[in-house]
Amino acid sequence: MSDPSIPKELFEENERTAPTQEGRRFVRIGPFRTESGGYLPDVTIAYETWGRLEGEGENAVLICHALSGDSHAVGWWSALVGPGKAIDTERYFVVCMNALGGCQGSTGPSSPAEDGRPWGSRFPILTLGDVVEAHKRALEKIGIRRLLAVAGGSMGGMQALEWTVRFPGLVDRAFVAASCAAHTPMQIAFNEVARQAIQRDPKWRGGDYPPDDQPSDGLAVARMLGHLTYLSPESFERKFSRRLQSKDRFEFTLGVEFEVESYLKHQGEKFTRRFDANSLLILTRAIDYFQLRDLSASTSRYLFVSFTSDWIYPSWQSQALAEMAWAAGLEAQHRVIDLPYGHDSFLLDGERQGLLVDRFLRENRR
Amino acid sequence: MSDPSIPKELFEENERTAPTQEGRRFVRIGPFRTESGGYLPDVTIAYETWGRLEGEGENAVLICHALSGDSHAVGWWSALVGPGKAIDTERYFVVCMNALGGCQGSTGPSSPAEDGRPWGSRFPILTLGDVVEAHKRALEKIGIRRLLAVAGGSMGGMQALEWTVRFPGLVDRAFVAASCAAHTPMQIAFNEVARQAIQRDPKWRGGDYPPDDQPSDGLAVARMLGHLTYLSPESFERKFSRRLQSKDRFEFTLGVEFEVESYLKHQGEKFTRRFDANSLLILTRAIDYFQLRDLSASTSRYLFVSFTSDWIYPSWQSQALAEMAWAAGLEAQHRVIDLPYGHDSFLLDGERQGLLVDRFLRENRR
């Protein structure tokens, strides 16, 4: 199954985020009422920008991150975003914001409430509509009235879609990678098992845990489960095969025997040092709620991309999105890219997505 | 994605085991040394039989269960085993034994050690070779010297393969469904996340938990994860779609919203009432160790069956087994059955497997 034509560097660990906080800025958008009826008296959105704004946003590209991302798009999406990249920070004004409900600077369940303690179980349930609504208000505050494009993969792609139907006319075009109009029951099921792993960790404490003692074991299991879905059978084979971890023969232990086990444990533990368990609950819930029924409100044009080896967000879901756009009389294309890296392909592939995105962003405006 | 031609009863809950203990018998095989160097001073194997033995086993069919099965094959494999079924209990002498390391009557980590306390962390790590070795000794004790056939799916298929290479000449033919020669790293990874869910439950206590207070939360998560792999995207869609659980609209809660979430929780909790967490660790470990390199020691003929919708044990793995048999100069056939039920197909399908198995068992002996 291993394919020697796959460049090895593409199989190096994908950090999915960069540790730097340089350049991260914050904007307060005031009180916020959620679709679920919840109320947040004072919401902050963390964001970063690159490049120089033209006009009210004629060259602005908003990047929406996936579940565990943050505002540092030139880190986690360096395949596509940066100087000379398809989303060229020397040509476009690029903005990326941490999701409402997240834990990388925007208001989320780990943020202090008015009593100084973390919101925890008191944080309202969110929808991706809430996330986009909050980002729209943040965008206004920083002086952007229109967008050349909105772009994202996975949960970021869902937000991009939401932008185009919630604020028609504001977004000229949307690039949506490895995403869908609504989670299937199997996709909900994968998220639910991750949530159960957290909620059944006694340290979750119903959501009200101290900031320095979160339910790390449950969160680690949830993250390991995530990694099962980010990779493909081929990438597992290429990265690990059945190699043992620093040994020649089985030690007959319940500890680590195979390299793949060590990788999963490492990924799980690393994640607990940078992510908040309640944020994972809130954001996976928002993803599962998301259900785009049609694109009739939209005036945007679309580029949909999917990957042959992405078994958790299969290509038929992107094809269904393209058909939804066509049904609404909108311009849309769907390109299936044949790469073996699974769902992670949207983060790793600069070359093939790059050509498509570069062309898509340079197409004349209507 | 839903296919109205799929009979609804095939989507009813698959119990995977029957509650009855009627007919379960026990045979003591004495002291046992494991491949890992462990020692069990007094091993019991639980088994059931149906039908009447001819000679030394000329009509005997041994059934090997999958991970969470037991000796009650007419329960969990009623699609294939019973009066008038393909593995016809009126024609064949059918034997099924609970795996060594299991928790349904055979010696396993929840059995009392000599000090009266459960073996727990002291139970030796096993291989599937150990499981087969123990069952061979049990078979001798109950007077069976040869087998017309050995049959099993998934982990049961691995044991069937092991029988044919470990005791050549004893097994005339082997029926192996939805199985493989060795777990891929992705298959190991799914097992490892299940193990981590258990081992990170504080109630696991390093493996030494009281019988009435096992790590139920970790075990439930492990089982839910298992169910993600037993079903196919199509069967998830057919069973649940995006239907809500007893409500018309979202309640905006981290509790149950979708039917599929209720199903998973129910499956997880039910499992903790009948299965032991350490058994799941020991048996998944044995599965991950299993690696059949060739069939050159075997003299058996083989029927391999795989299912188009089984994404966790894909057909190429059964094809590789058939090619291994052909390379050893053995008779073998591989049939790919087009059914939408995922890995569970091997448990649910009596009709198509039934025709193949019936013919395979009736072929003249050499």
XYZ file of C-alpha atoms in Angstrom:
732
model
C 0.000 0.000 0.000
C 2.885 2.376 0.551
C 3.577 4.634 -2.395
C 7.233 5.597 -2.801
C 6.207 8.560 -4.941
C 4.780 10.358 -1.916
C 7.248 12.995 -0.718
C 8.414 12.034 2.749
C 8.111 15.554 4.137
C 4.384 15.406 3.604
C 4.300 12.615 6.146
C 6.181 14.499 8.777
C 4.095 15.433 11.714
C 1.477 17.965 10.920
C 1.373 20.360 13.808
C -2.015 21.815 12.807
C -1.117 24.956 14.671
C 1.931 27.046 15.368
C 3.060 27.812 18.902
C 3.731 31.487 18.233
C 1.374 34.099 19.564
C 3.219 36.932 17.853
C 0.893 39.033 15.812
C -2.228 37.824 17.538
C -4.586 40.717 18.190
C -7.917 40.996 19.919
C -11.141 42.795 19.193
C -14.054 43.169 21.592
C -17.460 42.864 19.996
C -19.541 43.435 23.143
C -22.521 41.392 24.282
C -23.620 38.434 22.200
C -26.788 36.378 22.172
C -26.441 32.848 20.823
C -28.876 30.964 18.640
C -29.437 28.610 21.578
C -30.719 31.539 23.663
C -27.523 31.941 25.659
C -25.941 35.275 26.497
C -22.306 36.316 26.607
C -21.959 39.841 28.038
C -18.554 40.651 26.572
C -17.080 38.711 23.664
C -13.489 38.967 22.477
C -12.306 37.590 19.140
C -8.606 36.844 18.575
C -7.361 37.414 15.042
C -4.297 37.896 12.898
C -3.861 39.724 9.621
C -1.248 39.692 6.913
C -0.809 42.033 3.940
C -2.342 45.399 3.201
C -6.040 46.137 2.998
C -7.336 47.723 -0.194
C -10.531 49.772 0.067
C -13.232 48.174 2.201
C -11.953 44.647 1.631
C -11.720 44.298 -2.146
C -8.557 42.216 -1.626
C -9.526 40.664 1.712
C -9.498 36.908 2.211
C -10.939 35.523 5.424
C -9.599 32.151 6.525
C -11.761 29.970 8.767
C -9.972 27.338 10.801
C -10.939 23.718 11.417
C -11.808 22.182 14.784
C -8.452 22.464 16.500
C -6.985 25.414 14.612
C -6.403 29.000 15.620
C -5.877 32.431 14.076
C -2.352 31.621 12.880
C -3.252 30.573 9.338
C 0.298 31.072 8.021
C 1.215 28.293 10.482
C -1.428 25.605 10.150
C -2.204 26.349 6.476
C 1.287 27.294 5.319
C 0.762 25.082 2.280
C -1.659 27.701 0.946
C -1.218 30.914 2.957
C 1.876 33.130 2.957
C 4.094 35.253 0.734
C 3.998 33.856 -2.794
C 1.530 31.125 -1.832
C -1.866 30.714 -3.492
C -3.438 32.846 -0.779
C -0.619 35.336 -1.231
C -0.121 37.615 1.751
C 1.710 40.048 -0.524
C -1.296 40.345 -2.780
C -4.253 39.836 -0.488
C -5.191 41.168 2.908
C -5.544 37.906 4.810
C -7.495 37.675 8.057
C -7.905 34.660 10.292
C -9.907 34.569 13.509
C -10.112 32.070 16.308
C -13.608 30.600 16.549
C -16.020 31.777 19.203
C -16.112 28.854 21.648
C -12.459 28.059 20.972
C -9.499 28.389 23.308
C -6.859 30.323 21.376
C -7.756 33.862 22.388
C -11.436 34.138 21.470
C -14.111 33.909 24.130
C -14.803 30.289 24.926
C -15.699 28.002 27.812
C -12.218 28.359 29.328
C -12.469 32.181 29.363
C -13.237 33.841 32.673
C -16.864 34.750 33.210
C -17.822 37.859 35.196
C -17.081 36.067 38.459
C -13.530 35.376 37.321
C -14.039 31.625 37.107
C -14.059 29.874 33.725
C -17.417 29.760 31.990
C -17.242 25.953 32.022
C -20.704 24.386 32.063
C -22.288 27.858 31.953
C -20.969 28.528 28.453
C -23.855 28.467 25.982
C -24.154 25.811 23.307
C -23.163 27.326 19.954
C -23.938 26.907 16.301
C -21.561 27.659 13.455
C -23.995 30.489 12.668
C -22.981 32.020 16.007
C -19.304 31.646 15.148
C -19.799 33.404 11.820
C -22.016 36.092 13.347
C -19.357 36.911 15.951
C -16.640 37.005 13.291
C -18.759 39.324 11.147
C -18.995 41.788 14.007
C -15.252 41.503 14.613
C -14.596 42.116 10.920
C -16.686 45.294 11.004
C -14.776 46.511 14.040
C -11.487 46.157 12.214
C -12.884 48.053 9.231
C -13.615 45.338 6.688
C -16.953 45.675 4.917
C -16.563 43.134 2.156
C -14.526 40.048 1.315
C -12.931 38.950 -1.904
C -13.095 35.441 -0.536
C -13.681 33.263 2.451
C -11.749 30.003 2.646
C -11.577 26.990 4.894
C -11.449 23.221 5.166
C -13.537 20.813 7.228
C -15.253 22.934 9.963
C -13.652 25.953 8.261
C -15.424 25.042 5.044
C -18.755 24.902 6.861
C -18.148 28.416 8.174
C -17.237 29.608 4.672
C -20.549 28.247 3.416
C -22.389 29.901 6.288
C -20.819 33.274 5.422
C -22.163 33.087 1.887
C -25.766 32.436 2.913
C -25.844 34.573 6.065
C -24.325 37.685 4.473
C -25.144 37.513 0.766
C -23.362 40.134 -1.267
C -20.557 40.477 1.252
C -18.526 37.498 0.066
C -17.540 37.406 -3.597
C -16.282 33.827 -3.597
C -15.775 30.865 -1.292
C -13.146 28.117 -1.299
C -14.419 25.097 0.590
C -12.106 22.101 1.078
C -12.909 18.622 2.445
C -16.220 19.704 3.919
C -19.941 19.041 3.675
C -23.444 20.509 3.891
C -24.247 18.497 7.013
C -22.652 15.730 9.012
C -23.871 12.230 8.247
C -24.855 10.060 11.211
C -21.467 8.333 10.991
C -19.678 11.678 11.202
C -21.875 12.636 14.157
C -21.061 9.261 15.703
C -17.298 9.839 15.514
C -17.780 13.228 17.187
C -20.058 11.737 19.819
C -17.527 9.094 20.842
C -14.944 11.875 21.248
C -17.406 13.814 23.398
C -18.192 10.738 25.465
C -14.491 10.177 26.103
C -14.326 13.671 27.637
C -17.659 13.664 29.444
C -16.969 10.259 31.014
C -13.607 11.422 32.382
C -14.356 12.122 36.075
C -12.118 15.167 35.821
C -14.600 16.746 33.431
C -16.783 17.389 36.502
C -19.834 18.302 34.443
C -17.781 20.931 32.658
C -16.562 22.885 35.687
C -12.931 21.901 36.102
C -10.100 24.157 37.276
C -7.965 25.617 34.460
C -4.890 23.675 35.568
C -6.609 20.304 35.920
C -8.741 19.617 32.880
C -9.945 16.116 31.834
C -6.709 15.371 30.013
C -7.218 11.634 29.663
C -10.605 11.992 28.035
C -9.341 14.814 25.836
C -6.330 12.730 24.791
C -8.580 9.822 23.802
C -10.815 12.226 21.860
C -7.780 13.562 20.000
C -6.448 10.068 19.230
C -9.846 9.221 17.796
C -9.606 12.395 15.714
C -6.285 11.268 14.291
C -7.839 7.967 13.214
C -10.047 10.027 10.902
C -7.451 12.566 9.721
C -5.229 9.902 8.181
C -5.972 7.358 5.481
C -5.172 3.637 5.534
C -2.369 4.473 3.080
C -0.847 7.168 5.246
C -0.974 4.915 8.299
C 0.826 2.251 6.269
C 3.411 4.665 4.944
C 4.111 6.303 8.299
C 4.124 3.207 10.515
C 3.473 -0.116 8.807
C 3.672 -2.745 11.586
C 7.010 -1.457 12.884
C 7.670 -1.917 16.583
C 8.601 1.020 18.808
C 12.347 0.870 19.550
C 12.441 -2.914 19.848
C 13.064 -5.997 17.729
C 10.391 -8.211 19.149
C 7.197 -8.017 21.130
C 7.645 -7.318 24.820
C 4.188 -8.720 25.596
C 2.904 -5.673 27.393
C -0.197 -3.506 27.397
C 2.196 -0.560 27.006
C 3.533 0.590 23.655
C 4.492 -2.182 21.223
C 3.882 -0.642 17.801
C 5.113 2.719 16.503
C 1.568 3.747 15.652
C 0.635 3.416 19.321
C 3.437 5.736 20.350
C 2.352 8.258 17.723
C -1.240 8.264 18.955
C -0.237 8.682 22.595
C 2.101 11.510 21.676
C -0.576 13.279 19.637
C -3.110 12.832 22.408
C -0.876 14.168 25.129
C 0.480 17.073 23.120
C -3.069 18.168 22.382
C -4.017 18.366 26.048
C -1.341 21.029 26.542
C -2.861 23.394 24.002
C -6.556 22.699 23.820
C -9.509 22.912 26.150
C -11.828 19.941 26.597
C -14.988 22.071 26.766
C -14.013 23.841 23.537
C -13.851 20.470 21.839
C -17.334 19.636 23.134
C -18.803 22.998 22.086
C -17.246 23.061 18.628
C -17.962 19.428 17.696
C -21.542 20.047 18.780
C -21.729 23.119 16.541
C -20.356 21.043 13.649
C -22.956 18.313 14.160
C -25.780 20.882 14.224
C -24.649 22.468 10.953
C -27.077 21.686 8.149
C -27.029 23.729 4.973
C -30.285 23.015 3.167
C -29.683 25.096 0.052
C -27.617 27.964 -1.304
C -30.507 29.986 -2.683
C -29.668 32.986 -0.464
C -26.105 33.112 -1.754
C -24.651 35.280 -4.516
C -21.119 33.854 -4.243
C -19.174 31.641 -6.579
C -17.617 28.462 -5.190
C -14.570 26.280 -5.471
C -15.090 22.924 -3.786
C -12.154 20.566 -3.349
C -12.165 17.026 -2.009
C -9.597 14.241 -1.800
C -9.803 10.649 -2.948
C -8.329 9.261 0.299
C -10.478 11.364 2.653
C -12.763 8.650 4.002
C -14.333 10.764 6.751
C -15.396 13.622 4.401
C -15.824 11.684 1.167
C -15.990 13.407 -2.207
C -19.707 12.837 -2.670
C -20.302 15.426 0.047
C -18.399 18.093 -1.910
C -20.143 17.027 -5.083
C -23.488 17.503 -3.327
C -22.404 21.033 -2.383
C -21.520 21.847 -5.985
C -24.897 20.533 -7.089
C -26.555 22.693 -4.432
C -24.790 25.738 -5.876
C -25.760 24.839 -9.432
C -29.364 24.338 -8.317
C -29.262 27.922 -6.996
C -27.940 29.172 -10.347
C -24.495 29.923 -8.946
C -21.067 29.367 -10.444
C -19.349 26.430 -8.802
C -16.695 23.882 -9.527
C -15.766 20.721 -7.669
C -12.288 19.272 -8.091
C -11.396 15.847 -6.696
C -7.693 15.662 -5.929
C -6.047 12.249 -5.971
C -3.725 12.317 -2.972
C -3.218 9.615 -0.344
C -3.056 11.657 2.887
C -6.683 11.313 3.954
C -8.591 14.242 5.456
C -5.240 15.890 6.299
C -4.721 16.405 2.562
C -6.459 19.773 2.744
C -3.823 20.952 5.218
C -0.839 19.333 3.501
C -1.429 19.923 -0.179
C -0.203 23.268 -1.462
C 0.559 22.247 -5.002
C -2.698 20.962 -6.434
C -5.026 23.017 -4.268
C -2.610 25.915 -4.808
C -3.102 25.995 -8.569
C -6.868 25.823 -8.198
C -7.076 28.428 -5.445
C -4.656 30.807 -7.138
C -6.731 30.741 -10.319
C -10.002 30.973 -8.392
C -8.902 34.085 -6.495
C -7.569 35.799 -9.633
C -10.732 35.306 -11.680
C -12.271 38.651 -12.522
C -14.817 39.981 -10.142
C -18.296 40.301 -11.441
C -27.608 6.650 0.540
C -30.388 4.602 2.116
C -31.392 1.571 0.124
C -35.046 0.608 0.504
C -34.243 -2.909 -0.699
C -32.428 -3.676 2.545
C -34.719 -5.739 4.771
C -35.456 -3.740 7.890
C -34.931 -6.687 10.226
C -31.293 -6.795 9.234
C -30.937 -3.385 10.783
C -32.446 -4.379 14.045
C -30.026 -4.374 16.876
C -27.464 -7.078 16.595
C -26.983 -8.473 20.046
C -23.711 -10.218 19.193
C -24.361 -12.599 22.017
C -27.262 -14.298 23.675
C -28.032 -13.928 27.364
C -28.712 -17.607 27.921
C -26.166 -19.729 29.712
C -28.144 -22.917 29.149
C -26.057 -25.600 27.596
C -22.748 -24.014 28.497
C -20.300 -26.601 29.706
C -16.787 -26.397 31.043
C -13.638 -28.422 30.556
C -10.465 -28.089 32.596
C -7.270 -28.378 30.614
C -4.832 -28.000 33.524
C -1.757 -25.777 33.619
C -0.963 -23.614 30.633
C 2.159 -21.732 29.638
C 1.597 -18.790 27.310
C 3.748 -17.725 24.383
C 4.604 -14.592 26.374
C 6.161 -16.781 29.100
C 3.224 -16.475 31.475
C 1.797 -19.351 33.470
C -1.784 -20.219 34.294
C -1.924 -23.137 36.759
C -5.464 -24.278 36.026
C -7.288 -23.289 32.844
C -10.996 -23.810 32.205
C -12.569 -23.501 28.773
C -16.308 -22.872 28.427
C -17.961 -24.482 25.411
C -21.213 -25.526 23.871
C -22.002 -28.263 21.380
C -24.915 -29.020 19.099
C -25.640 -32.142 17.058
C -24.152 -35.625 17.227
C -20.497 -36.478 16.852
C -19.555 -38.992 14.187
C -16.322 -40.927 14.689
C -13.420 -38.827 15.911
C -14.819 -35.615 14.446
C -15.484 -36.423 10.792
C -18.584 -34.208 10.993
C -17.259 -31.738 13.565
C -17.287 -27.997 12.890
C -15.504 -25.722 15.334
C -16.772 -22.136 15.494
C -14.392 -19.425 16.692
C -15.980 -16.247 18.021
C -14.989 -12.647 17.374
C -13.757 -10.162 19.980
C -16.882 -9.847 22.080
C -18.518 -13.189 21.361
C -18.946 -16.291 23.477
C -19.599 -20.017 23.133
C -23.239 -19.530 22.148
C -22.765 -19.639 18.382
C -26.427 -20.435 17.706
C -27.095 -17.020 19.273
C -24.562 -14.614 17.829
C -24.204 -16.472 14.515
C -27.769 -17.658 14.099
C -27.643 -16.503 10.483
C -25.360 -19.456 9.754
C -25.517 -21.883 12.684
C -28.561 -23.921 13.717
C -30.999 -26.560 12.512
C -31.313 -26.308 8.732
C -28.785 -23.485 8.528
C -25.600 -23.670 6.470
C -23.705 -24.917 9.496
C -26.520 -27.357 10.143
C -26.650 -28.595 13.712
C -28.709 -31.577 12.527
C -25.960 -32.630 10.148
C -22.767 -31.497 11.823
C -21.422 -31.733 15.339
C -20.918 -28.048 16.080
C -18.604 -26.882 18.855
C -17.987 -23.344 20.005
C -15.634 -22.314 22.792
C -15.142 -19.067 24.647
C -11.659 -17.678 24.031
C -8.947 -18.039 26.628
C -8.620 -14.524 28.033
C -12.340 -13.899 27.550
C -14.997 -13.421 30.217
C -17.820 -15.788 29.277
C -16.768 -18.867 31.215
C -13.219 -19.497 30.018
C -10.253 -18.508 32.151
C -9.508 -14.837 31.705
C -8.319 -11.805 33.644
C -11.608 -11.599 35.564
C -11.301 -15.224 36.741
C -10.130 -15.797 40.302
C -6.453 -16.596 40.672
C -5.218 -18.960 43.387
C -5.604 -16.231 46.007
C -9.274 -15.846 45.135
C -8.848 -12.360 43.723
C -9.241 -11.728 39.971
C -6.104 -12.234 37.904
C -6.332 -8.596 36.810
C -2.914 -7.187 35.976
C -1.302 -10.539 36.745
C -3.014 -12.218 33.817
C -0.442 -12.985 31.120
C -0.487 -11.281 27.745
C -1.829 -13.734 25.164
C -1.484 -14.472 21.487
C -4.167 -16.010 19.298
C -1.801 -18.982 19.154
C -2.396 -19.395 22.891
C -6.152 -19.224 22.381
C -6.016 -21.942 19.716
C -3.597 -24.076 21.735
C -5.925 -23.986 24.743
C -8.925 -24.842 22.587
C -7.040 -27.762 21.021
C -6.447 -29.223 24.458
C -10.089 -28.680 25.359
C -11.153 -30.391 22.140
C -9.032 -33.438 22.959
C -10.559 -33.627 26.421
C -14.034 -33.774 24.951
C -12.974 -36.532 22.555
C -12.584 -34.747 19.239
C -9.453 -35.678 17.298
C -10.195 -34.104 13.929
C -12.361 -31.383 12.431
C -14.310 -31.301 9.233
C -14.056 -27.524 9.435
C -13.171 -24.553 11.522
C -15.092 -21.345 10.927
C -15.064 -17.765 12.148
C -15.197 -14.114 11.258
C -12.945 -11.233 12.236
C -10.898 -12.441 15.274
C -12.631 -15.794 14.781
C -11.242 -15.955 11.249
C -7.726 -15.346 12.545
C -8.137 -18.269 14.939
C -9.430 -20.462 12.099
C -6.297 -19.622 10.109
C -4.109 -20.352 13.127
C -5.735 -23.799 13.524
C -4.808 -24.740 9.981
C -1.117 -23.886 10.331
C -0.651 -24.959 13.957
C -2.299 -28.369 13.591
C -1.905 -29.362 9.952
C -3.873 -32.441 9.022
C -6.370 -31.945 11.833
C -8.564 -29.414 10.011
C -9.960 -30.440 6.651
C -11.256 -26.990 5.682
C -11.547 -23.459 7.005
C -14.196 -20.805 6.459
C -12.753 -17.358 7.184
C -15.033 -14.303 6.980
C -14.146 -10.596 7.114
C -10.677 -11.244 8.460
C -7.003 -10.757 7.602
C -3.488 -12.149 7.862
C -2.361 -9.296 10.105
C -3.765 -6.016 11.328
C -2.685 -2.946 9.396
C -1.404 0.018 11.412
C -4.816 1.659 11.060
C -6.518 -1.439 12.485
C -3.986 -1.477 15.329
C -4.679 2.232 15.848
C -8.426 1.697 16.271
C -7.699 -1.035 18.831
C -5.163 1.149 20.602
C -7.600 4.030 21.052
C -10.067 1.556 22.572
C -7.346 0.311 24.931
C -6.382 3.865 25.848
C -9.995 4.664 26.697
C -9.927 1.817 29.230
C -6.421 2.309 30.568
C -6.985 6.044 31.092
C -10.134 5.421 33.115
C -8.965 5.873 36.728
C -11.152 2.929 37.685
C -8.946 0.654 35.625
C -6.419 0.942 38.461
C -3.587 -0.624 36.465
C -5.806 -3.638 35.806
C -6.632 -4.531 39.411
C -10.202 -3.399 39.909
C -12.852 -5.117 42.038
C -15.271 -7.344 40.065
C -18.221 -5.090 40.883
C -16.525 -1.813 39.979
C -14.783 -2.133 36.650
C -13.744 0.856 34.461
C -17.185 1.070 32.895
C -16.784 4.503 31.348
C -13.598 3.603 29.514
C -15.065 0.269 28.470
C -18.218 1.984 27.181
C -16.144 4.408 25.097
C -14.101 1.486 23.749
C -17.289 -0.289 22.753
C -18.763 2.810 21.092
C -15.578 3.116 19.086
C -15.984 -0.529 18.132
C -19.473 0.171 16.823
C -18.112 2.958 14.607
C -16.155 0.240 12.807
C -18.808 -2.487 12.766
C -21.242 -0.387 10.749
C -20.849 1.190 7.324
C -21.705 4.750 6.323
C -24.754 3.265 4.575
C -25.966 1.395 7.628
C -25.535 4.483 9.820
C -27.609 6.409 7.282
C -30.271 3.745 7.074
C -30.552 3.223 10.818
C -30.384 6.847 11.979
C -30.000 9.457 9.274
C -29.933 12.819 11.112
C -33.066 12.039 13.106
C -33.328 13.606 16.534
C -33.931 11.520 19.650
C -37.581 11.944 20.723
C -37.714 15.635 19.866
C -38.646 17.934 16.996
C -35.856 20.452 17.348
C -32.449 20.793 18.929
C -32.463 21.258 22.681
C -28.974 22.782 22.584
C -27.438 20.419 25.067
C -24.305 18.307 25.373
C -26.659 15.437 26.182
C -28.373 13.329 23.530
C -29.643 15.249 20.487
C -29.401 12.725 17.646
C -30.692 9.155 17.591
C -27.263 7.849 16.699
C -25.915 9.275 19.955
C -28.543 7.438 21.961
C -27.705 4.212 20.124
C -24.008 4.530 20.886
C -24.573 5.263 24.550
C -26.964 2.341 24.840
C -24.492 -0.014 23.145
C -21.670 1.214 25.330
C -23.547 0.828 28.573
C -25.071 -2.531 27.726
C -21.620 -3.875 26.948
C -20.258 -2.958 30.372
C -22.825 -5.280 31.936
C -21.582 -8.350 30.103
C -17.934 -7.794 29.286
C -14.725 -7.349 31.222
C -12.425 -4.423 30.453
C -9.237 -6.464 30.912
C -10.546 -9.109 28.513
C -10.960 -6.429 25.898
C -7.366 -5.309 26.469
C -5.969 -8.856 26.351
C -7.921 -9.946 23.277
C -7.371 -6.782 21.201
C -3.672 -7.110 22.004
C -3.704 -10.728 20.805
C -5.428 -9.622 17.598
C -2.831 -6.906 16.939
C 0.023 -9.397 17.466
C -1.445 -11.884 14.998
C 0.628 -12.057 11.830
C 0.248 -14.969 9.465
C 3.275 -14.924 7.164
C 2.335 -17.856 4.934
C 0.162 -20.950 4.778
C 2.911 -23.365 3.768
C 2.387 -25.517 6.888
C -1.310 -25.948 6.108
C -3.030 -28.847 4.328
C -6.527 -27.340 4.548
C -8.761 -25.908 1.877
C -10.195 -22.429 2.398
C -13.278 -20.368 1.799
C -12.619 -16.655 2.297
C -15.517 -14.201 2.329
C -15.395 -10.429 2.499
C -17.970 -7.652 2.152
C -17.940 -4.587 -0.068
C -19.069 -2.246 2.736
C -16.639 -3.565 5.368
C -14.249 -0.623 5.536
C -12.348 -1.814 8.619
C -11.528 -5.269 7.153
C -11.490 -4.446 3.439
C -11.678 -7.119 0.752
C -8.039 -6.801 -0.262
C -7.117 -8.443 3.026
C -9.188 -11.535 2.216
C -7.829 -11.545 -1.315
C -4.292 -11.528 0.119
C -5.227 -14.565 2.219
C -6.497 -16.440 -0.836
C -3.292 -15.611 -2.662
C -1.306 -16.873 0.321
C -3.189 -20.184 0.092
C -2.635 -20.450 -3.655
C 1.066 -19.703 -3.162
C 1.159 -22.686 -0.797
C -0.496 -24.888 -3.436
C -3.758 -25.103 -1.484
C -7.339 -24.960 -2.686
C -8.912 -21.621 -1.844
C -11.673 -19.345 -3.000
C -12.425 -15.751 -2.128
C -15.943 -14.412 -2.578
C -16.724 -10.712 -2.209
C -20.311 -10.231 -1.115
C -22.002 -6.959 -2.003
C -23.967 -6.056 1.104
C -24.224 -2.670 2.824
C -23.971 -3.637 6.519
C -20.249 -3.050 7.015
C -18.146 -5.421 9.117
C -21.331 -6.651 10.794
C -22.278 -8.270 7.474
C -20.476 -11.452 8.479
C -22.801 -11.753 11.480
C -25.979 -10.689 9.697
C -25.817 -12.395 6.325
C -27.140 -15.941 6.283
C -28.306 -16.026 2.702
C -25.250 -15.320 0.596
C -22.663 -16.671 3.013
C -25.083 -19.522 3.663
C -25.025 -20.764 0.071
C -21.244 -20.582 -0.058
C -20.687 -22.220 3.326
C -23.249 -24.953 2.715
C -21.548 -25.923 -0.538
C -18.077 -25.617 0.977
C -18.918 -27.981 3.857
C -20.561 -30.546 1.566
C -17.667 -30.776 -0.881
C -16.177 -34.264 -0.837
C -13.367 -34.858 1.563
C -10.034 -35.607 0.038
